[in-house]
PDB file of C-alpha atoms in Angstrom:
ATOM      1  CA  MET A   1      -0.079   0.093  -0.004  1.00 89.00           C
ATOM      2  CA  LEU A   2       1.367   3.493  -1.039  1.00 91.00           C
ATOM      3  CA  GLY A   3       2.334   5.861   1.888  1.00 92.00           C
ATOM      4  CA  PRO A   4       0.464   9.361   2.031  1.00 90.00           C
ATOM      5  CA  TYR A   5       3.628  11.060   0.142  1.00 93.00           C
ATOM      6  CA  GLU A   6       3.518   8.421  -2.316  1.00 95.00           C
ATOM      7  CA  LEU A   7      -0.191   8.604  -2.843  1.00 96.00           C
ATOM      8  CA  LEU A   8       0.111  12.366  -2.830  1.00 96.00           C
ATOM      9  CA  GLU A   9       2.696  12.306  -5.661  1.00 96.00           C
ATOM     10  CA  LYS A  10       0.417   9.642  -7.622  1.00 96.00           C
ATOM     11  CA  VAL A  11      -2.648  12.025  -7.470  1.00 96.00           C
ATOM     12  CA  MET A  12      -0.557  15.054  -8.727  1.00 96.00           C
ATOM     13  CA  GLU A  13       1.015  12.890 -11.373  1.00 96.00           C
ATOM     14  CA  TYR A  14      -2.608  12.164 -12.266  1.00 97.00           C
ATOM     15  CA  ALA A  15      -3.852  15.872 -12.355  1.00 97.00           C
ATOM     16  CA  LYS A  16      -0.879  16.852 -14.403  1.00 96.00           C
ATOM     17  CA  ASN A  17      -1.368  14.723 -16.842  1.00 96.00           C
ATOM     18  CA  GLN A  18      -5.137  15.507 -17.325  1.00 96.00           C
ATOM     19  CA  SER A  19      -4.252  19.181 -17.280  1.00 95.00           C
ATOM     20  CA  ASP A  20      -1.561  18.559 -20.131  1.00 95.00           C
ATOM     21  CA  LYS A  21      -4.545  16.883 -21.857  1.00 96.00           C
ATOM     22  CA  GLY A  22      -6.606  19.904 -21.433  1.00 94.00           C
ATOM     23  CA  ARG A  23      -8.989  18.468 -18.828  1.00 94.00           C
ATOM     24  CA  SER A  24      -9.399  21.029 -16.191  1.00 89.00           C
ATOM     25  CA  HIS A  25     -12.113  18.969 -14.034  1.00 95.00           C
ATOM     26  CA  ILE A  26     -11.132  15.879 -12.645  1.00 97.00           C
ATOM     27  CA  LYS A  27     -13.779  13.244 -11.726  1.00 97.00           C
ATOM     28  CA  LYS A  28     -12.935  11.523  -8.475  1.00 97.00           C
ATOM     29  CA  ILE A  29     -14.214   8.230  -9.622  1.00 97.00           C
ATOM     30  CA  ASP A  30     -11.442   8.566 -12.321  1.00 98.00           C
ATOM     31  CA  LEU A  31      -8.718   9.239  -9.832  1.00 98.00           C
ATOM     32  CA  TRP A  32      -9.698   6.213  -7.734  1.00 97.00           C
ATOM     33  CA  ASN A  33      -9.696   4.013 -10.717  1.00 98.00           C
ATOM     34  CA  TYR A  34      -6.296   5.346 -11.269  1.00 98.00           C
ATOM     35  CA  VAL A  35      -5.048   4.863  -7.746  1.00 97.00           C
ATOM     36  CA  ILE A  36      -6.379   1.325  -7.796  1.00 97.00           C
ATOM     37  CA  LYS A  37      -4.526   0.290 -10.949  1.00 97.00           C
ATOM     38  CA  VAL A  38      -1.447   1.767  -9.433  1.00 95.00           C
ATOM     39  CA  ASP A  39      -1.978   0.096  -5.842  1.00 95.00           C
ATOM     40  CA  PRO A  40      -4.719  -2.497  -5.666  1.00 96.00           C
ATOM     41  CA  ASN A  41      -4.402  -2.343  -2.186  1.00 95.00           C
ATOM     42  CA  ALA A  42      -5.170   1.280  -1.542  1.00 94.00           C
ATOM     43  CA  ILE A  43      -7.814   2.409   0.744  1.00 94.00           C
ATOM     44  CA  ARG A  44     -10.692   5.117  -0.393  1.00 94.00           C
ATOM     45  CA  GLU A  45     -10.187   6.478   3.058  1.00 94.00           C
ATOM     46  CA  ASN A  46      -6.514   7.455   2.331  1.00 95.00           C
ATOM     47  CA  LEU A  47      -7.338   9.113  -1.173  1.00 96.00           C
ATOM     48  CA  ASN A  48     -10.081  11.292   0.623  1.00 95.00           C
ATOM     49  CA  GLU A  49      -7.433  12.487   3.202  1.00 96.00           C
ATOM     50  CA  VAL A  50      -5.108  13.377   0.483  1.00 96.00           C
ATOM     51  CA  ILE A  51      -7.598  15.275  -1.467  1.00 96.00           C
ATOM     52  CA  ASN A  52      -8.247  17.269   1.503  1.00 96.00           C
ATOM     53  CA  GLU A  53      -4.738  17.838   2.094  1.00 95.00           C
ATOM     54  CA  VAL A  54      -4.415  19.163  -1.498  1.00 96.00           C
ATOM     55  CA  ASP A  55      -7.427  21.433  -0.826  1.00 96.00           C
ATOM     56  CA  ALA A  56      -6.057  22.820   2.408  1.00 96.00           C
ATOM     57  CA  ARG A  57      -3.016  23.822   0.542  1.00 96.00           C
ATOM     58  CA  GLY A  58      -4.857  25.732  -2.054  1.00 96.00           C
ATOM     59  CA  TRP A  59      -4.150  23.572  -4.903  1.00 95.00           C
ATOM     60  CA  LEU A  60      -7.965  22.784  -5.720  1.00 97.00           C
ATOM     61  CA  LEU A  61      -9.948  25.772  -7.355  1.00 97.00           C
ATOM     62  CA  GLU A  62     -13.049  23.564  -6.783  1.00 96.00           C
ATOM     63  CA  ASN A  63     -13.651  20.587  -4.725  1.00 97.00           C
ATOM     64  CA  ASN A  64     -17.037  19.163  -4.728  1.00 96.00           C
ATOM     65  CA  GLU A  65     -18.562  15.337  -4.271  1.00 94.00           C
ATOM     66  CA  THR A  66     -18.126  13.861  -7.838  1.00 97.00           C
ATOM     67  CA  GLU A  67     -14.856  16.383  -9.045  1.00 97.00           C
ATOM     68  CA  MET A  68     -12.279  18.769  -8.428  1.00 97.00           C
ATOM     69  CA  LYS A  69     -10.316  21.365 -10.284  1.00 97.00           C
ATOM     70  CA  PHE A  70      -6.684  21.842  -9.854  1.00 95.00           C
ATOM     71  CA  ASP A  71      -5.115  25.375  -9.880  1.00 94.00           C
ATOM     72  CA  PRO A  72      -2.473  25.112 -13.077  1.00 91.00           C
ATOM     73  CA  ALA A  73       0.062  26.971 -10.777  1.00 92.00           C
ATOM     74  CA  SER A  74       0.171  23.691  -8.483  1.00 90.00           C
ATOM     75  CA  PHE A  75       2.245  22.138 -11.084  1.00 87.00           C
TER      76      PHE A  75
END
């Protein structure tokens, strides 16, 4: 299972890749599916904690139940 910092790195990597493809809004279910591919033992609550941390750092412009939007400056 990925540790908190490794999970944060994977979340930011995924978000950057999506941003590079012109996708500004990221669906949380798509992010979860990516995390499960990278770490089949991942725990959903850990991902939620990382998303909350990213939001607390001010890296999200939007964050709701189903999707989020990263600030491009966070990359």
